[in-house]
Amino acid sequence: MTALDFAGARERLDGVLKETPLERSDRLSEAAGFPVLLKREDVQRCRSFKVRGAYNAIAAMSEKQRARGVVAASAGNHAQGVAFACNDLGVEGQIFLPSNTPRQKRNRIAEIGGPWVEQVIVDGNFDLASARAQLHAMETRANFVHPFDDPHVIAGQGTTAQEIFEAAGPEGIDTVLVPVGGGGLLAGIAAWFVQNAPQTRVVGVEPAGAASMQAALAAGRPVELDRVDNFVDGTAVARVGNRSYEIVAGLDIPFVTVPEGAVCSELLDLYHADGVIAEPAGALASAALRIGLPFEPKGPVVCVVSGGNNDLSRYDEIAERSARYQGLRHYFMVRFQQQPGALRYFLDEVLGPDDDIVLFEYTKKNNRETGPALVGIELADPRDITALRKRIDASPVHVEEIPGESDLFRLLI
């Protein structure tokens, strides 16, 4: 990435996209002990930074290239960014979507793209949709707009860095925490700061279930992860881009890996304390502060809130994952003695005064006398689990605690 790449991207996006705010979070600042600022890309057009790269890539095309149309594959923020650019620039686009894309996302893409965008639904997952899109682009000579492995996309994402630098003022920025999926945002931001403000440190933040950039750096090349946890869907990428890897590998960038449960806890705190409705990937950077940085910042730290396209129906799952991560919620298989008062004994003698039952379900509904009950208990303090286990061991009730890695948890969320 050169200075001309970033200057061209800034010029193309000027007056089209929002210059999103840089806001202080009192909650995070007090907890961390240093100023923490949120770069609010969740209020960007299409509610994500992705529109920066998509728009820049399409706007940089010649008239002849635009006449051939564009093709993309995405089930989320990149699709909305491409749709916005197509509608604004008058370019015909086809967006390939996997068949499991929720209807509300399809409707949103259609609304943003208007008559300029056609959706192609592929019977399969995202990888199949992406393969079909790239094949279609080759066959029709249309322009395939990659979500992260494209120099114009990376330069567009890098405009975020210049806005952070300019908004910070004379105090400057010590560190910028950047969520990492395919690596386009990290590559763009890191490259800009190296060229223009090398004193600012950039840290990549990856979810524990999809740390694909760290895997690539360890292998010396982009590699595909054997397994990806799709909960932090905006960064659930099995293999980083070649271009983004080349940029990141040439820089000394530290990383923080964040468990999905910590992301869920941060999502809830962003909403309740900061009034920010973020998607899981949007909470990734600030969740890194819960884990701890690899160094002690000497000045303000910026967390990039990368997007806010969250499905409200997911909040039950978010609350569940958060409570389990914090050690507040535990599950047990309880086999009650077949005698009167067994349940009352469990409530009075096993549960503590501040313990709540959040789930009680017999595993054999047609014959409750022979089957155990699945019981979920929420504690007021995670340390209370020690006393609860002692009471369980001392009671005549047969109780088996369900380990956190059990497949049974998939039925609970």
CSV table of C-alpha atoms in Angstrom, one decimal:
chain,number,residue,atom,x,y,z
A,1,MET,CA,0.0,0.0,0.0
A,2,THR,CA,1.3,3.4,-1.0
A,3,ALA,CA,0.4,6.9,0.1
A,4,LEU,CA,-1.3,7.4,-3.3
A,5,ASP,CA,-3.5,4.3,-2.7
A,6,PHE,CA,-4.8,5.8,0.5
A,7,ALA,CA,-5.1,9.3,-0.9
A,8,GLY,CA,-7.1,8.0,-3.8
A,9,ALA,CA,-9.4,6.1,-1.5
A,10,ARG,CA,-10.0,9.1,0.7
A,11,GLU,CA,-10.9,11.2,-2.3
A,12,ARG,CA,-13.3,8.6,-3.7
A,13,LEU,CA,-15.1,8.2,-0.3
A,14,ASP,CA,-15.1,11.9,0.6
A,15,GLY,CA,-18.7,13.2,0.7
A,16,VAL,CA,-20.1,9.7,0.1
A,17,LEU,CA,-19.5,7.9,3.3
A,18,LYS,CA,-19.7,9.1,6.9
A,19,GLU,CA,-16.6,10.2,8.9
A,20,THR,CA,-17.6,8.2,11.9
A,21,PRO,CA,-17.1,9.6,15.4
A,22,LEU,CA,-14.3,8.7,17.8
A,23,GLU,CA,-16.0,8.6,21.3
A,24,ARG,CA,-14.6,8.1,24.7
A,25,SER,CA,-16.0,5.2,26.7
A,26,ASP,CA,-16.0,6.1,30.4
A,27,ARG,CA,-16.7,2.4,31.3
A,28,LEU,CA,-13.7,1.0,29.4
A,29,SER,CA,-11.5,3.9,30.5
A,30,GLU,CA,-12.2,3.4,34.2
A,31,ALA,CA,-11.8,-0.4,33.9
A,32,ALA,CA,-8.5,-0.2,31.9
A,33,GLY,CA,-6.9,2.7,33.7
A,34,PHE,CA,-6.1,4.6,30.5
A,35,PRO,CA,-8.3,6.5,28.0
A,36,VAL,CA,-10.3,4.2,25.7
A,37,LEU,CA,-12.0,5.6,22.6
A,38,LEU,CA,-14.4,3.8,20.3
A,39,LYS,CA,-14.2,4.3,16.5
A,40,ARG,CA,-17.9,4.0,15.7
A,41,GLU,CA,-18.0,2.2,12.4
A,42,ASP,CA,-21.3,0.7,13.6
A,43,VAL,CA,-22.9,4.0,12.5
A,44,GLN,CA,-21.3,4.1,9.1
A,45,ARG,CA,-23.5,3.7,6.0
A,46,CYS,CA,-24.7,0.1,5.9
A,47,ARG,CA,-23.6,0.0,9.6
A,48,SER,CA,-20.2,-1.4,8.9
A,49,PHE,CA,-16.7,-0.5,7.8
A,50,LYS,CA,-17.0,-2.9,4.8
A,51,VAL,CA,-18.7,-0.3,2.7
A,52,ARG,CA,-15.4,1.7,2.6
A,53,GLY,CA,-13.5,-1.1,0.7
A,54,ALA,CA,-16.4,-2.1,-1.5
A,55,TYR,CA,-17.1,1.4,-2.6
A,56,ASN,CA,-13.5,2.3,-3.2
A,57,ALA,CA,-13.0,-0.8,-5.3
A,58,ILE,CA,-16.0,-0.1,-7.6
A,59,ALA,CA,-15.4,3.6,-7.7
A,60,ALA,CA,-11.8,3.0,-8.8
A,61,MET,CA,-12.9,1.0,-11.9
A,62,SER,CA,-12.8,2.6,-15.3
A,63,GLU,CA,-16.1,3.2,-17.2
A,64,LYS,CA,-15.3,0.2,-19.4
A,65,GLN,CA,-14.8,-2.0,-16.4
A,66,ARG,CA,-18.0,-0.8,-14.7
A,67,ALA,CA,-20.0,-1.5,-17.9
A,68,ARG,CA,-19.2,-5.2,-17.4
A,69,GLY,CA,-20.8,-5.1,-14.0
A,70,VAL,CA,-19.6,-6.5,-10.7
A,71,VAL,CA,-20.0,-9.8,-8.8
A,72,ALA,CA,-19.6,-10.5,-5.1
A,73,ALA,CA,-20.3,-13.2,-2.6
A,74,SER,CA,-21.3,-12.4,0.9
A,75,ALA,CA,-24.1,-13.1,3.4
A,76,GLY,CA,-23.5,-9.9,5.4
A,77,ASN,CA,-21.7,-6.6,5.5
A,78,HIS,CA,-19.7,-6.9,2.3
A,79,ALA,CA,-22.9,-7.6,0.4
A,80,GLN,CA,-24.5,-4.4,1.7
A,81,GLY,CA,-21.4,-2.4,0.9
A,82,VAL,CA,-21.3,-3.7,-2.7
A,83,ALA,CA,-25.1,-3.1,-3.0
A,84,PHE,CA,-24.7,0.5,-1.8
A,85,ALA,CA,-21.8,1.2,-4.2
A,86,CYS,CA,-23.7,-0.3,-7.2
A,87,ASN,CA,-26.8,1.8,-6.5
A,88,ASP,CA,-24.9,5.0,-5.9
A,89,LEU,CA,-22.5,4.6,-8.9
A,90,GLY,CA,-25.1,3.1,-11.3
A,91,VAL,CA,-23.3,-0.2,-11.7
A,92,GLU,CA,-25.1,-3.5,-12.3
A,93,GLY,CA,-24.2,-6.1,-9.7
A,94,GLN,CA,-24.9,-9.7,-8.8
A,95,ILE,CA,-24.4,-10.8,-5.3
A,96,PHE,CA,-24.3,-14.6,-4.6
A,97,LEU,CA,-25.8,-15.6,-1.3
A,98,PRO,CA,-25.8,-19.0,0.4
A,99,SER,CA,-29.3,-20.4,0.8
A,100,ASN,CA,-29.2,-20.1,4.6
A,101,THR,CA,-28.9,-16.3,4.5
A,102,PRO,CA,-31.7,-15.0,6.7
A,103,ARG,CA,-34.6,-13.3,4.9
A,104,GLN,CA,-34.1,-10.0,6.7
A,105,LYS,CA,-30.5,-9.8,5.3
A,106,ARG,CA,-31.8,-10.5,1.8
A,107,ASN,CA,-34.4,-7.8,2.2
A,108,ARG,CA,-31.8,-5.3,3.5
A,109,ILE,CA,-29.5,-6.0,0.5
A,110,ALA,CA,-32.4,-5.6,-1.9
A,111,GLU,CA,-33.4,-2.3,-0.2
A,112,ILE,CA,-29.8,-0.9,-0.4
A,113,GLY,CA,-29.1,-2.1,-3.9
A,114,GLY,CA,-32.4,-1.1,-5.5
A,115,PRO,CA,-32.8,-2.0,-9.2
A,116,TRP,CA,-29.0,-2.2,-9.7
A,117,VAL,CA,-28.4,-5.4,-7.7
A,118,GLU,CA,-29.6,-9.0,-8.4
A,119,GLN,CA,-29.4,-11.6,-5.7
A,120,VAL,CA,-28.3,-15.2,-6.7
A,121,ILE,CA,-29.2,-17.7,-4.1
A,122,VAL,CA,-26.9,-20.7,-4.0
A,123,ASP,CA,-28.0,-24.0,-2.5
A,124,GLY,CA,-25.1,-24.5,-0.1
A,125,ASN,CA,-22.8,-22.7,2.2
A,126,PHE,CA,-20.8,-19.5,1.8
A,127,ASP,CA,-17.7,-21.3,0.3
A,128,LEU,CA,-19.9,-22.7,-2.5
A,129,ALA,CA,-21.5,-19.3,-3.1
A,130,SER,CA,-18.1,-17.7,-3.3
A,131,ALA,CA,-16.9,-20.3,-5.8
A,132,ARG,CA,-20.0,-19.9,-7.9
A,133,ALA,CA,-19.6,-16.1,-7.9
A,134,GLN,CA,-15.9,-16.2,-9.0
A,135,LEU,CA,-16.7,-18.7,-11.7
A,136,HIS,CA,-19.6,-16.5,-13.0
A,137,ALA,CA,-17.3,-13.5,-13.0
A,138,MET,CA,-14.7,-15.3,-15.1
A,139,GLU,CA,-17.3,-16.6,-17.5
A,140,THR,CA,-19.0,-13.1,-18.0
A,141,ARG,CA,-15.8,-11.0,-17.6
A,142,ALA,CA,-17.5,-9.1,-14.8
A,143,ASN,CA,-15.4,-7.7,-12.0
A,144,PHE,CA,-15.3,-9.8,-8.8
A,145,VAL,CA,-15.1,-7.6,-5.7
A,146,HIS,CA,-13.4,-9.6,-3.0
A,147,PRO,CA,-14.4,-8.9,0.6
A,148,PHE,CA,-10.8,-8.4,1.8
A,149,ASP,CA,-8.2,-9.8,-0.7
A,150,ASP,CA,-8.0,-6.8,-3.0
A,151,PRO,CA,-5.7,-3.7,-2.9
A,152,HIS,CA,-8.5,-1.2,-3.4
A,153,VAL,CA,-10.6,-2.8,-0.7
A,154,ILE,CA,-7.6,-2.7,1.7
A,155,ALA,CA,-6.9,0.9,0.9
A,156,GLY,CA,-10.6,1.7,1.4
A,157,GLN,CA,-10.6,0.1,4.8
A,158,GLY,CA,-7.4,2.0,5.6
A,159,THR,CA,-9.2,5.3,5.4
A,160,THR,CA,-10.4,4.4,8.9
A,161,ALA,CA,-6.9,5.0,10.2
A,162,GLN,CA,-6.6,8.5,8.8
A,163,GLU,CA,-9.9,9.5,10.4
A,164,ILE,CA,-8.7,8.1,13.8
A,165,PHE,CA,-5.5,10.1,13.5
A,166,GLU,CA,-7.2,13.4,12.6
A,167,ALA,CA,-9.9,13.0,15.3
A,168,ALA,CA,-7.4,12.3,18.0
A,169,GLY,CA,-5.9,15.8,18.0
A,170,PRO,CA,-2.6,16.8,19.5
A,171,GLU,CA,-2.9,14.2,22.3
A,172,GLY,CA,-2.4,11.4,19.7
A,173,ILE,CA,-3.1,7.7,19.9
A,174,ASP,CA,-0.9,5.1,21.6
A,175,THR,CA,-2.6,2.0,20.3
A,176,VAL,CA,-5.4,0.9,17.9
A,177,LEU,CA,-7.1,-2.4,18.5
A,178,VAL,CA,-8.4,-3.9,15.2
A,179,PRO,CA,-10.7,-6.9,14.7
A,180,VAL,CA,-9.4,-9.4,12.2
A,181,GLY,CA,-11.3,-11.7,9.9
A,182,GLY,CA,-9.8,-11.9,6.4
A,183,GLY,CA,-7.3,-9.2,7.4
A,184,GLY,CA,-8.3,-6.4,5.1
A,185,LEU,CA,-9.1,-3.9,7.8
A,186,LEU,CA,-6.0,-4.7,9.8
A,187,ALA,CA,-3.7,-4.5,6.8
A,188,GLY,CA,-5.2,-1.2,5.7
A,189,ILE,CA,-5.0,0.4,9.2
A,190,ALA,CA,-1.6,-0.9,10.0
A,191,ALA,CA,-0.1,0.1,6.7
A,192,TRP,CA,-1.5,3.7,7.0
A,193,PHE,CA,-0.1,4.2,10.5
A,194,VAL,CA,3.3,2.8,9.6
A,195,GLN,CA,3.5,5.3,6.8
A,196,ASN,CA,2.0,8.3,8.6
A,197,ALA,CA,2.3,7.8,12.4
A,198,PRO,CA,4.7,5.0,13.2
A,199,GLN,CA,4.6,5.8,16.9
A,200,THR,CA,1.1,4.4,17.1
A,201,ARG,CA,1.0,0.7,17.7
A,202,VAL,CA,-1.6,-1.5,16.0
A,203,VAL,CA,-2.8,-4.7,17.6
A,204,GLY,CA,-4.8,-7.4,15.8
A,205,VAL,CA,-7.7,-9.0,17.7
A,206,GLU,CA,-9.0,-12.4,16.7
A,207,PRO,CA,-11.7,-14.7,18.1
A,208,ALA,CA,-10.4,-17.9,19.6
A,209,GLY,CA,-12.6,-19.9,17.2
A,210,ALA,CA,-11.1,-18.3,14.1
A,211,ALA,CA,-7.6,-17.1,14.7
A,212,SER,CA,-6.7,-17.4,11.0
A,213,MET,CA,-4.1,-14.6,10.7
A,214,GLN,CA,-2.0,-15.9,13.6
A,215,ALA,CA,-2.2,-19.4,12.0
A,216,ALA,CA,-0.9,-17.9,8.8
A,217,LEU,CA,1.9,-16.0,10.5
A,218,ALA,CA,2.9,-19.2,12.3
A,219,ALA,CA,2.9,-21.2,9.1
A,220,GLY,CA,4.6,-18.5,7.0
A,221,ARG,CA,1.8,-18.4,4.6
A,222,PRO,CA,-2.1,-18.3,4.6
A,223,VAL,CA,-3.4,-21.7,5.7
A,224,GLU,CA,-7.0,-22.9,6.1
A,225,LEU,CA,-8.2,-23.6,9.6
A,226,ASP,CA,-9.5,-27.1,10.2
A,227,ARG,CA,-12.4,-25.8,12.2
A,228,VAL,CA,-14.1,-22.3,12.5
A,229,ASP,CA,-16.5,-21.2,15.2
A,230,ASN,CA,-19.0,-19.1,13.3
A,231,PHE,CA,-20.4,-17.2,16.3
A,232,VAL,CA,-18.3,-14.1,15.6
A,233,ASP,CA,-19.6,-14.3,12.1
A,234,GLY,CA,-18.0,-11.1,10.8
A,235,THR,CA,-14.5,-12.5,11.5
A,236,ALA,CA,-15.2,-16.2,11.1
A,237,VAL,CA,-12.8,-16.6,8.2
A,238,ALA,CA,-11.0,-19.9,7.7
A,239,ARG,CA,-8.2,-18.5,5.5
A,240,VAL,CA,-6.9,-14.9,5.4
A,241,GLY,CA,-6.3,-13.1,2.1
A,242,ASN,CA,-2.9,-13.3,0.4
A,243,ARG,CA,-2.5,-9.6,0.1
A,244,SER,CA,-3.6,-8.8,3.6
A,245,TYR,CA,-1.2,-11.5,4.9
A,246,GLU,CA,1.7,-10.1,2.9
A,247,ILE,CA,1.2,-6.7,4.4
A,248,VAL,CA,0.7,-7.9,8.0
A,249,ALA,CA,3.6,-10.3,7.8
A,250,GLY,CA,5.9,-7.5,6.9
A,251,LEU,CA,5.0,-5.5,10.0
A,252,ASP,CA,5.6,-6.2,13.7
A,253,ILE,CA,2.0,-6.6,14.8
A,254,PRO,CA,1.1,-8.2,18.1
A,255,PHE,CA,-2.2,-10.1,18.6
A,256,VAL,CA,-4.8,-10.8,21.2
A,257,THR,CA,-7.0,-13.8,21.1
A,258,VAL,CA,-10.4,-13.4,22.6
A,259,PRO,CA,-12.8,-16.3,23.7
A,260,GLU,CA,-16.3,-16.0,22.3
A,261,GLY,CA,-17.7,-15.8,25.8
A,262,ALA,CA,-15.7,-12.6,26.5
A,263,VAL,CA,-17.1,-11.1,23.2
A,264,CYS,CA,-20.6,-11.8,24.4
A,265,SER,CA,-20.0,-10.1,27.8
A,266,GLU,CA,-18.6,-7.1,26.0
A,267,LEU,CA,-21.6,-7.0,23.6
A,268,LEU,CA,-23.9,-6.8,26.6
A,269,ASP,CA,-21.8,-4.1,28.3
A,270,LEU,CA,-21.5,-2.0,25.1
A,271,TYR,CA,-25.3,-2.1,24.9
A,272,HIS,CA,-26.2,-1.5,28.5
A,273,ALA,CA,-23.4,1.0,29.5
A,274,ASP,CA,-22.4,2.7,26.2
A,275,GLY,CA,-25.6,2.5,24.3
A,276,VAL,CA,-23.8,0.8,21.4
A,277,ILE,CA,-25.6,-2.0,19.4
A,278,ALA,CA,-22.7,-3.9,18.0
A,279,GLU,CA,-22.4,-7.1,16.1
A,280,PRO,CA,-20.1,-9.8,17.6
A,281,ALA,CA,-17.2,-8.7,15.4
A,282,GLY,CA,-17.9,-5.1,16.4
A,283,ALA,CA,-17.3,-6.0,20.1
A,284,LEU,CA,-14.1,-8.0,19.4
A,285,ALA,CA,-11.6,-5.1,19.8
A,286,SER,CA,-12.9,-3.7,23.1
A,287,ALA,CA,-13.3,-7.3,24.4
A,288,ALA,CA,-9.5,-7.6,24.1
A,289,LEU,CA,-9.2,-5.2,27.0
A,290,ARG,CA,-10.8,-7.9,29.2
A,291,ILE,CA,-8.0,-10.3,28.2
A,292,GLY,CA,-5.2,-7.8,28.5
A,293,LEU,CA,-2.8,-6.2,26.0
A,294,PRO,CA,0.8,-7.5,25.5
A,295,PHE,CA,2.2,-4.2,26.7
A,296,GLU,CA,1.2,-1.2,28.9
A,297,PRO,CA,-0.2,1.7,26.8
A,298,LYS,CA,1.1,5.1,27.6
A,299,GLY,CA,-1.7,7.0,26.1
A,300,PRO,CA,-5.2,6.7,24.6
A,301,VAL,CA,-6.3,3.4,23.1
A,302,VAL,CA,-8.8,3.1,20.2
A,303,CYS,CA,-11.1,0.1,19.7
A,304,VAL,CA,-12.6,-0.2,16.3
A,305,VAL,CA,-16.3,-1.0,16.6
A,306,SER,CA,-16.4,-2.6,13.1
A,307,GLY,CA,-20.1,-3.1,12.7
A,308,GLY,CA,-23.6,-3.0,14.1
A,309,ASN,CA,-25.6,-5.4,12.0
A,310,ASN,CA,-26.7,-7.6,14.9
A,311,ASP,CA,-29.8,-9.8,14.9
A,312,LEU,CA,-31.8,-9.0,18.0
A,313,SER,CA,-32.9,-12.7,18.1
A,314,ARG,CA,-29.4,-13.6,19.0
A,315,TYR,CA,-29.4,-11.9,22.3
A,316,ASP,CA,-30.6,-14.9,24.2
A,317,GLU,CA,-27.6,-16.9,22.9
A,318,ILE,CA,-25.3,-13.9,23.7
A,319,ALA,CA,-26.6,-13.7,27.3
A,320,GLU,CA,-26.2,-17.5,27.7
A,321,ARG,CA,-22.6,-17.6,26.4
A,322,SER,CA,-21.7,-14.6,28.5
A,323,ALA,CA,-23.1,-16.1,31.7
A,324,ARG,CA,-21.3,-19.4,31.2
A,325,TYR,CA,-18.0,-17.6,30.3
A,326,GLN,CA,-18.2,-15.5,33.5
A,327,GLY,CA,-18.9,-18.7,35.6
A,328,LEU,CA,-22.3,-17.5,36.6
A,329,ARG,CA,-24.4,-20.2,34.9
A,330,HIS,CA,-23.9,-24.0,35.4
A,331,TYR,CA,-25.9,-27.0,34.3
A,332,PHE,CA,-26.6,-30.3,36.1
A,333,MET,CA,-28.3,-33.6,35.6
A,334,VAL,CA,-30.3,-34.2,38.8
A,335,ARG,CA,-31.8,-37.6,39.7
A,336,PHE,CA,-34.3,-37.0,42.5
A,337,GLN,CA,-35.1,-39.7,45.0
A,338,GLN,CA,-38.5,-41.2,44.5
A,339,GLN,CA,-40.1,-39.9,47.7
A,340,PRO,CA,-42.1,-36.9,48.7
A,341,GLY,CA,-40.2,-33.7,49.3
A,342,ALA,CA,-37.2,-34.6,47.2
A,343,LEU,CA,-37.5,-31.5,45.1
A,344,ARG,CA,-38.2,-29.3,48.1
A,345,TYR,CA,-35.0,-30.7,49.7
A,346,PHE,CA,-33.0,-29.8,46.6
A,347,LEU,CA,-34.3,-26.2,46.7
A,348,ASP,CA,-33.9,-25.7,50.4
A,349,GLU,CA,-30.7,-27.6,51.2
A,350,VAL,CA,-28.7,-27.7,48.0
A,351,LEU,CA,-29.3,-24.3,46.4
A,352,GLY,CA,-27.8,-21.2,48.0
A,353,PRO,CA,-29.9,-18.2,49.0
A,354,ASP,CA,-28.8,-16.2,45.9
A,355,ASP,CA,-28.9,-19.1,43.4
A,356,ASP,CA,-31.6,-19.0,40.7
A,357,ILE,CA,-32.9,-21.8,38.6
A,358,VAL,CA,-33.0,-20.7,35.0
A,359,LEU,CA,-33.8,-24.1,33.5
A,360,PHE,CA,-35.7,-27.1,34.8
A,361,GLU,CA,-36.6,-29.8,32.3
A,362,TYR,CA,-37.3,-33.5,32.8
A,363,THR,CA,-35.4,-35.5,30.3
A,364,LYS,CA,-38.3,-38.1,30.1
A,365,LYS,CA,-41.5,-36.1,29.9
A,366,ASN,CA,-43.7,-39.1,29.6
A,367,ASN,CA,-42.2,-40.8,32.7
A,368,ARG,CA,-40.7,-38.3,35.1
A,369,GLU,CA,-40.2,-40.8,37.8
A,370,THR,CA,-37.4,-42.7,36.0
A,371,GLY,CA,-35.6,-39.9,34.3
A,372,PRO,CA,-33.3,-37.2,35.6
A,373,ALA,CA,-34.0,-33.5,35.2
A,374,LEU,CA,-31.8,-31.0,33.4
A,375,VAL,CA,-31.3,-28.1,35.8
A,376,GLY,CA,-29.6,-24.8,35.0
A,377,ILE,CA,-28.5,-22.6,37.9
A,378,GLU,CA,-27.4,-19.0,37.8
A,379,LEU,CA,-25.2,-17.7,40.6
A,380,ALA,CA,-24.9,-14.2,42.0
A,381,ASP,CA,-21.2,-14.5,42.1
A,382,PRO,CA,-19.0,-17.0,40.2
A,383,ARG,CA,-17.2,-17.9,43.5
A,384,ASP,CA,-20.4,-19.3,44.8
A,385,ILE,CA,-19.9,-22.5,42.7
A,386,THR,CA,-17.5,-23.8,45.3
A,387,ALA,CA,-20.1,-23.8,48.1
A,388,LEU,CA,-22.7,-25.2,45.7
A,389,ARG,CA,-20.5,-28.1,44.8
A,390,LYS,CA,-19.9,-28.9,48.5
A,391,ARG,CA,-23.6,-28.9,49.2
A,392,ILE,CA,-24.2,-31.2,46.2
A,393,ASP,CA,-21.5,-33.6,47.5
A,394,ALA,CA,-23.0,-33.7,50.9
A,395,SER,CA,-26.6,-34.2,49.8
A,396,PRO,CA,-28.4,-37.6,49.1
A,397,VAL,CA,-29.5,-36.3,45.7
A,398,HIS,CA,-27.6,-37.7,42.8
A,399,VAL,CA,-26.3,-34.7,40.8
A,400,GLU,CA,-23.9,-34.8,37.8
A,401,GLU,CA,-22.4,-31.5,36.6
A,402,ILE,CA,-22.3,-31.1,32.9
A,403,PRO,CA,-18.9,-30.1,31.7
A,404,GLY,CA,-18.5,-26.9,29.6
A,405,GLU,CA,-17.3,-28.8,26.5
A,406,SER,CA,-20.4,-31.1,26.4
A,407,ASP,CA,-22.4,-31.3,23.2
A,408,LEU,CA,-25.5,-30.9,25.3
A,409,PHE,CA,-24.8,-27.2,25.4
A,410,ARG,CA,-25.6,-27.0,21.7
A,411,LEU,CA,-29.2,-27.7,22.7
A,412,LEU,CA,-29.3,-24.9,25.2
A,413,ILE,CA,-28.4,-22.0,22.8
